[in-house]
Every structure is written in C-alpha cells, then in structure tokens.
mmCIF file of C-alpha atoms in Angstrom:
data_model
loop_
_atom_site.group_PDB
_atom_site.id
_atom_site.type_symbol
_atom_site.label_atom_id
_atom_site.label_comp_id
_atom_site.label_asym_id
_atom_site.label_seq_id
_atom_site.Cartn_x
_atom_site.Cartn_y
_atom_site.Cartn_z
ATOM 1 C CA UNK A 286 189.388 98.083 -95.019
ATOM 2 C CA UNK A 287 189.354 95.442 -97.728
ATOM 3 C CA UNK A 288 185.671 94.519 -97.357
ATOM 4 C CA UNK A 289 183.944 95.453 -100.668
ATOM 5 C CA UNK A 290 180.573 95.892 -98.952
ATOM 6 C CA UNK A 291 181.530 99.515 -98.286
ATOM 7 C CA UNK A 292 181.229 100.241 -102.005
ATOM 8 C CA UNK A 293 177.979 98.292 -102.144
ATOM 9 C CA UNK A 294 179.386 94.986 -103.400
ATOM 10 C CA UNK A 295 178.727 91.539 -101.975
ATOM 11 C CA UNK A 296 180.679 88.623 -103.429
ATOM 12 C CA UNK A 297 179.226 85.133 -103.847
ATOM 13 C CA UNK A 298 182.158 82.950 -104.928
ATOM 14 C CA UNK A 299 183.187 84.690 -108.184
ATOM 15 C CA UNK A 300 179.919 86.561 -108.639
ATOM 16 C CA UNK A 301 179.637 90.198 -107.526
ATOM 17 C CA UNK A 302 176.207 91.557 -106.583
ATOM 18 C CA UNK A 303 175.744 95.329 -106.296
ATOM 19 C CA UNK A 304 173.535 96.929 -103.632
ATOM 20 C CA UNK A 305 173.701 100.692 -104.115
ATOM 21 C CA UNK A 306 171.906 101.346 -100.817
ATOM 22 C CA UNK A 307 174.746 99.616 -98.924
ATOM 23 C CA UNK A 308 177.380 101.920 -100.399
ATOM 24 C CA UNK A 309 179.449 104.104 -98.035
ATOM 25 C CA UNK A 310 182.145 105.372 -100.415
ATOM 26 C CA UNK A 311 182.564 105.888 -104.155
ATOM 27 C CA UNK A 312 184.372 103.395 -106.390
ATOM 28 C CA UNK A 313 187.161 105.960 -106.859
ATOM 29 C CA UNK A 314 187.691 106.227 -103.092
ATOM 30 C CA UNK A 315 187.572 102.443 -102.721
ATOM 31 C CA UNK A 316 190.223 101.736 -105.379
ATOM 32 C CA UNK A 317 192.437 104.547 -104.066
ATOM 33 C CA UNK A 318 192.237 102.946 -100.603
ATOM 34 C CA UNK A 319 193.239 99.552 -102.032
ATOM 35 C CA UNK A 320 196.187 101.197 -103.812
ATOM 36 C CA UNK A 321 197.361 102.757 -100.527
ATOM 37 C CA UNK A 322 197.040 99.436 -98.696
ATOM 38 C CA UNK A 323 199.036 97.666 -101.406
ATOM 39 C CA UNK A 324 201.735 100.340 -101.212
ATOM 40 C CA UNK A 325 202.035 99.842 -97.447
ATOM 41 C CA UNK A 326 202.417 96.101 -97.970
ATOM 42 C CA UNK A 327 205.060 96.576 -100.653
ATOM 43 C CA UNK A 328 206.916 99.114 -98.510
ATOM 44 C CA UNK A 329 207.868 96.487 -95.922
ATOM 45 C CA UNK A 330 210.619 95.081 -98.097
ATOM 46 C CA UNK A 331 211.665 98.323 -99.741
ATOM 47 C CA UNK A 332 215.410 99.005 -99.564
ATOM 48 C CA UNK A 333 214.918 102.775 -99.535
ATOM 49 C CA UNK A 334 212.483 102.614 -96.618
ATOM 50 C CA UNK A 335 214.751 104.672 -94.329
ATOM 51 C CA UNK A 336 214.189 107.822 -96.417
ATOM 52 C CA UNK A 337 211.302 109.875 -95.045
ATOM 53 C CA UNK A 338 210.075 111.725 -98.133
ATOM 54 C CA UNK A 339 209.971 109.020 -100.789
ATOM 55 C CA UNK A 340 206.564 109.377 -102.438
ATOM 56 C CA UNK A 341 206.091 112.916 -101.118
ATOM 57 C CA UNK A 342 209.012 114.825 -102.653
ATOM 58 C CA UNK A 343 208.468 116.075 -106.219
ATOM 59 C CA UNK A 344 210.680 117.863 -108.717
ATOM 60 C CA UNK A 345 209.558 121.460 -109.245
ATOM 61 C CA UNK A 346 210.995 121.557 -112.773
ATOM 62 C CA UNK A 347 209.317 118.585 -114.430
ATOM 63 C CA UNK A 348 206.855 117.321 -111.796
ATOM 64 C CA UNK A 349 208.389 113.848 -111.506
ATOM 65 C CA UNK A 350 208.936 112.111 -108.170
ATOM 66 C CA UNK A 351 212.272 112.482 -106.407
ATOM 67 C CA UNK A 352 213.420 108.907 -105.922
ATOM 68 C CA UNK A 353 216.310 107.351 -103.997
ATOM 69 C CA UNK A 354 219.770 106.883 -105.395
ATOM 70 C CA UNK A 355 223.266 106.633 -103.924
ATOM 71 C CA UNK A 356 226.789 107.769 -104.662
ATOM 72 C CA UNK A 357 230.267 107.937 -103.190
ATOM 73 C CA UNK A 358 232.140 111.019 -102.056
ATOM 74 C CA UNK A 359 235.625 110.833 -100.539
ATOM 75 C CA UNK A 360 235.229 107.092 -100.115
ATOM 76 C CA UNK A 361 231.932 107.379 -98.241
ATOM 77 C CA UNK A 362 228.559 106.251 -99.563
ATOM 78 C CA UNK A 363 225.676 108.747 -99.424
ATOM 79 C CA UNK A 364 221.972 108.517 -100.188
ATOM 80 C CA UNK A 365 220.393 111.141 -102.435
ATOM 81 C CA UNK A 366 216.985 112.238 -103.629
ATOM 82 C CA UNK A 367 217.153 112.368 -107.415
ATOM 83 C CA UNK A 368 214.535 113.410 -109.953
ATOM 84 C CA UNK A 369 213.312 110.284 -111.745
ATOM 85 C CA UNK A 370 213.507 112.069 -115.104
ATOM 86 C CA UNK A 371 217.074 113.196 -114.385
ATOM 87 C CA UNK A 372 218.064 109.557 -113.902
ATOM 88 C CA UNK A 373 216.705 109.004 -117.427
ATOM 89 C CA UNK A 374 218.447 112.073 -118.873
ATOM 90 C CA UNK A 375 215.243 114.132 -119.212
ATOM 91 C CA UNK A 376 215.686 116.757 -116.459
ATOM 92 C CA UNK A 377 218.565 118.822 -115.057
ATOM 93 C CA UNK A 378 217.343 118.978 -111.454
ATOM 94 C CA UNK A 379 220.139 118.719 -108.880
ATOM 95 C CA UNK A 380 220.487 115.723 -106.567
ATOM 96 C CA UNK A 381 219.813 116.366 -102.870
ATOM 97 C CA UNK A 382 221.626 114.766 -99.957
ATOM 98 C CA UNK A 383 218.872 112.677 -98.398
ATOM 99 C CA UNK A 384 220.096 112.843 -94.809
ATOM 100 C CA UNK A 385 220.200 116.651 -94.794
ATOM 101 C CA UNK A 386 216.869 117.002 -96.591
ATOM 102 C CA UNK A 387 215.139 114.635 -94.143
ATOM 103 C CA UNK A 388 216.560 116.453 -91.132
ATOM 104 C CA UNK A 389 215.684 119.899 -92.493
ATOM 105 C CA UNK A 390 212.169 119.117 -93.708
ATOM 106 C CA UNK A 391 211.209 117.085 -90.652
ATOM 107 C CA UNK A 392 212.072 120.030 -88.410
ATOM 108 C CA UNK A 393 210.288 122.547 -90.646
ATOM 109 C CA UNK A 394 207.126 120.453 -90.829
ATOM 110 C CA UNK A 395 206.993 119.422 -87.170
ATOM 111 C CA UNK A 396 207.640 122.991 -85.999
ATOM 112 C CA UNK A 397 204.616 124.025 -88.039
ATOM 113 C CA UNK A 398 202.371 121.135 -86.991
ATOM 114 C CA UNK A 399 203.257 121.369 -83.291
ATOM 115 C CA UNK A 400 202.420 125.046 -83.143
ATOM 116 C CA UNK A 401 199.862 125.291 -80.290
ATOM 117 C CA UNK A 402 197.172 126.864 -82.439
ATOM 118 C CA UNK A 403 197.651 124.344 -85.230
ATOM 119 C CA UNK A 404 197.431 121.364 -82.863
ATOM 120 C CA UNK A 405 194.254 122.831 -81.397
ATOM 121 C CA UNK A 406 192.759 123.226 -84.892
ATOM 122 C CA UNK A 407 193.743 119.675 -85.897
ATOM 123 C CA UNK A 408 192.185 118.242 -82.732
ATOM 124 C CA UNK A 409 189.025 120.291 -83.256
ATOM 125 C CA UNK A 410 188.658 118.952 -86.804
ATOM 126 C CA UNK A 411 189.401 115.360 -85.786
ATOM 127 C CA UNK A 412 186.870 115.479 -82.951
ATOM 128 C CA UNK A 413 184.289 116.953 -85.297
ATOM 129 C CA UNK A 414 184.991 114.118 -87.729
ATOM 130 C CA UNK A 415 184.660 111.521 -84.958
ATOM 131 C CA UNK A 416 181.320 112.932 -83.862
ATOM 132 C CA UNK A 417 180.089 112.987 -87.457
ATOM 133 C CA UNK A 418 181.130 109.360 -87.884
ATOM 134 C CA UNK A 419 179.382 108.363 -84.632
ATOM 135 C CA UNK A 420 176.235 110.080 -85.883
ATOM 136 C CA UNK A 421 176.515 108.177 -89.161
ATOM 137 C CA UNK A 422 176.889 104.921 -87.186
ATOM 138 C CA UNK A 423 173.732 105.665 -85.196
ATOM 139 C CA UNK A 424 171.728 106.535 -88.304
ATOM 140 C CA UNK A 425 172.958 103.448 -90.150
ATOM 141 C CA UNK A 426 172.195 101.149 -87.192
ATOM 142 C CA UNK A 427 168.663 102.543 -87.003
ATOM 143 C CA UNK A 428 168.217 101.952 -90.727
ATOM 144 C CA UNK A 429 169.580 98.391 -90.460
ATOM 145 C CA UNK A 430 167.272 97.540 -87.545
ATOM 146 C CA UNK A 431 164.263 98.809 -89.503
ATOM 147 C CA UNK A 432 165.227 96.766 -92.562
ATOM 148 C CA UNK A 433 165.794 93.626 -90.455
ATOM 149 C CA UNK A 434 162.400 94.106 -88.781
ATOM 150 C CA UNK A 435 160.808 94.455 -92.224
ATOM 151 C CA UNK A 436 162.459 91.236 -93.417
ATOM 152 C CA UNK A 437 161.273 89.404 -90.277
ATOM 153 C CA UNK A 438 157.746 90.564 -90.997
ATOM 154 C CA UNK A 439 157.939 89.378 -94.618
ATOM 155 C CA UNK A 440 159.378 86.009 -93.545
ATOM 156 C CA UNK A 441 156.572 85.524 -91.033
ATOM 157 C CA UNK A 442 154.027 86.282 -93.751
ATOM 158 C CA UNK A 443 155.629 83.716 -96.051
ATOM 159 C CA UNK A 444 155.642 81.077 -93.308
ATOM 160 C CA UNK A 445 151.980 81.874 -92.572
ATOM 161 C CA UNK A 446 151.198 81.531 -96.273
ATOM 162 C CA UNK A 447 152.750 78.044 -96.292
ATOM 163 C CA UNK A 448 150.725 77.118 -93.207
ATOM 164 C CA UNK A 449 147.581 78.252 -95.038
ATOM 165 C CA UNK A 450 148.291 76.005 -98.002
ATOM 166 C CA UNK A 451 150.649 77.863 -100.365
ATOM 167 C CA UNK A 452 153.205 75.302 -101.724
ATOM 168 C CA UNK A 453 156.587 75.768 -100.033
ATOM 169 C CA UNK A 454 158.283 75.313 -103.418
ATOM 170 C CA UNK A 455 156.596 78.490 -104.662
ATOM 171 C CA UNK A 456 158.169 80.730 -102.015
ATOM 172 C CA UNK A 457 161.420 78.946 -101.156
ATOM 173 C CA UNK A 458 163.564 81.207 -103.381
ATOM 174 C CA UNK A 459 162.118 84.342 -101.776
ATOM 175 C CA UNK A 460 162.661 82.901 -98.295
ATOM 176 C CA UNK A 461 166.246 82.013 -99.166
ATOM 177 C CA UNK A 462 166.892 85.506 -100.580
ATOM 178 C CA UNK A 463 165.380 87.261 -97.555
ATOM 179 C CA UNK A 464 167.271 85.023 -95.117
ATOM 180 C CA UNK A 465 170.557 85.764 -96.857
ATOM 181 C CA UNK A 466 169.836 89.497 -96.920
ATOM 182 C CA UNK A 467 169.033 89.405 -93.202
ATOM 183 C CA UNK A 468 172.350 87.642 -92.454
ATOM 184 C CA UNK A 469 174.258 90.344 -94.339
ATOM 185 C CA UNK A 470 172.425 93.163 -92.570
ATOM 186 C CA UNK A 471 172.903 91.556 -89.149
ATOM 187 C CA UNK A 472 176.619 91.108 -89.851
ATOM 188 C CA UNK A 473 176.995 94.798 -90.667
ATOM 189 C CA UNK A 474 174.895 95.765 -87.628
ATOM 190 C CA UNK A 475 177.144 93.665 -85.347
ATOM 191 C CA UNK A 476 180.232 95.405 -86.740
ATOM 192 C CA UNK A 477 178.740 98.866 -86.220
ATOM 193 C CA UNK A 478 177.723 97.989 -82.647
ATOM 194 C CA UNK A 479 181.313 96.984 -81.896
ATOM 195 C CA UNK A 480 182.621 100.267 -83.313
ATOM 196 C CA UNK A 481 180.098 102.252 -81.294
ATOM 197 C CA UNK A 482 180.926 100.325 -78.104
ATOM 198 C CA UNK A 483 184.648 100.779 -78.685
ATOM 199 C CA UNK A 484 184.486 104.576 -78.847
ATOM 200 C CA UNK A 485 181.170 105.790 -77.459
ATOM 201 C CA UNK A 486 182.511 109.129 -76.245
ATOM 202 C CA UNK A 487 186.088 109.290 -77.537
ATOM 203 C CA UNK A 488 187.469 112.821 -77.568
ATOM 204 C CA UNK A 489 191.014 113.756 -78.540
ATOM 205 C CA UNK A 490 192.689 115.976 -75.949
ATOM 206 C CA UNK A 491 194.985 118.774 -77.191
ATOM 207 C CA UNK A 492 197.780 118.155 -74.705
ATOM 208 C CA UNK A 493 197.661 114.383 -75.162
ATOM 209 C CA UNK A 494 197.759 114.828 -78.935
ATOM 210 C CA UNK A 495 200.782 117.109 -78.699
ATOM 211 C CA UNK A 496 202.645 114.699 -76.379
ATOM 212 C CA UNK A 497 201.848 111.794 -78.713
ATOM 213 C CA UNK A 498 203.148 113.682 -81.764
ATOM 214 C CA UNK A 499 206.301 114.814 -79.957
ATOM 215 C CA UNK A 500 207.071 111.266 -78.808
ATOM 216 C CA UNK A 501 206.507 109.942 -82.322
ATOM 217 C CA UNK A 502 208.916 112.479 -83.789
ATOM 218 C CA UNK A 503 211.578 111.750 -81.162
ATOM 219 C CA UNK A 504 211.297 108.007 -81.793
ATOM 220 C CA UNK A 505 213.182 108.345 -85.135
ATOM 221 C CA UNK A 506 211.265 105.290 -86.383
ATOM 222 C CA UNK A 507 211.333 105.815 -90.152
ATOM 223 C CA UNK A 508 208.233 103.755 -90.917
ATOM 224 C CA UNK A 509 206.095 105.516 -88.298
ATOM 225 C CA UNK A 510 207.445 108.914 -89.311
ATOM 226 C CA UNK A 511 206.476 108.284 -92.941
ATOM 227 C CA UNK A 512 202.921 107.461 -91.862
ATOM 228 C CA UNK A 513 202.927 110.626 -89.732
ATOM 229 C CA UNK A 514 204.178 112.763 -92.638
ATOM 230 C CA UNK A 515 201.697 111.314 -95.133
ATOM 231 C CA UNK A 516 198.880 112.064 -92.709
ATOM 232 C CA UNK A 517 199.695 115.770 -92.532
ATOM 233 C CA UNK A 518 201.478 116.508 -95.830
ATOM 234 C CA UNK A 519 200.095 116.137 -99.356
ATOM 235 C CA UNK A 520 203.409 116.698 -101.135
ATOM 236 C CA UNK A 521 206.678 118.628 -101.042
ATOM 237 C CA UNK A 522 207.928 120.341 -104.205
ATOM 238 C CA UNK A 523 211.613 121.284 -104.615
ATOM 239 C CA UNK A 524 213.304 123.661 -107.059
ATOM 240 C CA UNK A 525 216.079 126.261 -106.942
ATOM 241 C CA UNK A 526 216.842 125.845 -103.266
ATOM 242 C CA UNK A 527 213.208 126.133 -102.138
ATOM 243 C CA UNK A 528 210.893 123.493 -100.713
ATOM 244 C CA UNK A 529 207.141 124.139 -100.961
ATOM 245 C CA UNK A 530 205.233 122.083 -98.430
ATOM 246 C CA UNK A 531 201.591 121.398 -99.314
ATOM 247 C CA UNK A 532 199.668 120.327 -96.228
ATOM 248 C CA UNK A 533 196.577 118.126 -95.981
ATOM 249 C CA UNK A 534 193.735 120.559 -96.653
ATOM 250 C CA UNK A 535 191.350 118.537 -94.478
ATOM 251 C CA UNK A 536 193.554 119.233 -91.449
ATOM 252 C CA UNK A 537 194.977 122.621 -92.450
ATOM 253 C CA UNK A 538 192.126 124.221 -94.334
ATOM 254 C CA UNK A 539 192.690 127.577 -92.682
ATOM 255 C CA UNK A 540 194.836 130.609 -93.626
ATOM 256 C CA UNK A 541 197.534 130.125 -91.018
ATOM 257 C CA UNK A 542 201.113 131.400 -91.133
ATOM 258 C CA UNK A 543 203.884 129.020 -90.117
ATOM 259 C CA UNK A 544 205.861 129.510 -86.932
ATOM 260 C CA UNK A 545 208.916 131.785 -86.984
ATOM 261 C CA UNK A 546 208.341 132.577 -90.653
ATOM 262 C CA UNK A 547 209.640 129.174 -91.715
ATOM 263 C CA UNK A 548 206.506 128.538 -93.715
ATOM 264 C CA UNK A 549 205.239 131.556 -95.567
ATOM 265 C CA UNK A 550 202.132 132.422 -97.517
ATOM 266 C CA UNK A 551 198.781 130.702 -97.530
ATOM 267 C CA UNK A 552 197.751 127.090 -98.100
ATOM 268 C CA UNK A 553 198.041 125.358 -100.463
ATOM 269 C CA UNK A 554 199.967 126.844 -103.380
ATOM 270 C CA UNK A 555 202.657 128.991 -101.782
ATOM 271 C CA UNK A 556 203.544 127.440 -98.461
ATOM 272 C CA UNK A 557 207.262 126.878 -98.656
ATOM 273 C CA UNK A 558 210.639 127.204 -96.987
ATOM 274 C CA UNK A 559 213.956 128.464 -98.243
ATOM 275 C CA UNK A 560 216.547 125.755 -97.737
ATOM 276 C CA UNK A 561 220.304 126.429 -97.539
ATOM 277 C CA UNK A 562 222.184 125.311 -100.632
ATOM 278 C CA UNK A 563 224.261 123.040 -98.384
ATOM 279 C CA UNK A 564 221.534 120.406 -98.666
ATOM 280 C CA UNK A 565 222.632 119.622 -102.223
#
C-alpha cells in the first residue's frame, strides 16, 4: 500500500523517476491512501479510541467534527461527543452522551446493513469488483510479459552488435537502463502472479458474509468496529435530535429504504434516524 510504483513513481535513493504507463491510481488517490494509513497508525495510541464514531460524526449546525470530551455527573465520569467549535465557543450544539450514541447508532446502522437484500447487494458489488480486479491483473500481466519480451529482444540485439564489433562502451548505458527496467517489470509481474494465485476464483458468499458481519458486531471490539463502520458509512450528521447517516455510495448506490422505517428517504442526502432526546 505504500509502494509509490502504483502512482507511476520509482525511487532511486533520493531521486524520483516518473513512468506514467506504470500508473494505477491518481496522485490524489495515492495521497489520500497515505493519509488514511497514517491515521490508522496514529489511532493505536489514541485515548479516545473506544468511541466508535470519532471521525464520522459531524455537527449539523456548523459542519465541524464531533470530538471526544468528558464530564462528571453525580460523581460519575461520562464520555461525550462535543462539537469542536462548541469547545472553542463558536457553536451552540449540545453535547451527546457517547455511550448512548454509540449503542443507538450501531444498532441503527447494523440493522440496515444486515437487511437480507442489502447484504445481497453488497456481496454482488464486491464480487463484481473482485472480478474486475482479476481481469485487470490478467491484462496487466499480459502487458508486462510483452514488454519484458521486447526488452529481451533489444538486449539480444545489443549483445549481437557488440559481438559484431560495436564498442561495448557505446551501448553500456542502454544495456544498464534496459536491464533495470526489466528487473522492475519482473518484480511487478511476480507480485501480480502471487495475487492471482492467492485468489483465482474467490467469490463472497451471502450467508458467509452475513455471519462474518454479525460475529464482528457481537465482538464489541472497538477498533474492528470502527473499521467496519468506516467501510460502510461515509459520515453521520447530527442536529436537533436527528442523525443523518450517509452510507458509502459504492456499496449502497441504490434507492433502498431502511428496515422498519429506521432509515428513511433515499441515499445520500436524506437518510436519517430520529433519536430520542435521552441521548443528550
């Protein structure tokens, strides 16, 4: 995930060389991925890591993130979600009891995700993505093999030229460049072969996916649950007793109503749930 070759960059010591034809993803996607990886690393030592919706929950009044804070009530310490701007005196959003919000939202979201039809749609999209990626692997491997064969042919011609009297000094730089390029291409080809061997016909089964998700939710492991939530949810916006849950459009790009009316409207702007005022 940290290898810069996927944005077409090969590093030689401190020098970066760009090969546009090696690019898989845009620079924007690459740097966003690095930001996410750095956040995961930083999260390991984060004191507020037990809260499930840090980074997802936003204030509906000013748009700022709802961050973690704490307070005492009747001698007992509680954790709260608080608007970052409120903590700086710039917003009047109410604080929310973190424990109740986590419990409420986790149930709302998992009830929606674990709906039979939704799980089936998620699995269908994931399998389609896997097949597309396998096809991309096959096409890329074919391209790499052709380029390696071409380099071998050019190297043989250069060696033949030396044998016929061309000074080796005249072609040594080209030979060195082609040899290095071949090493890079062969390294990528080896990696793609391993990926293809690892999952030649992987298909996600609906029932297995549902069991896996249910077990993950029951585990109560905060770190794993946060990864789970960030996979399926883009953000949650709160204001005036209402949470609006915006789901990942790549997994929920269909006009689907939530189960039991808990999530109403259509994705993405108006999906939401009315939450009892007791959460505050």
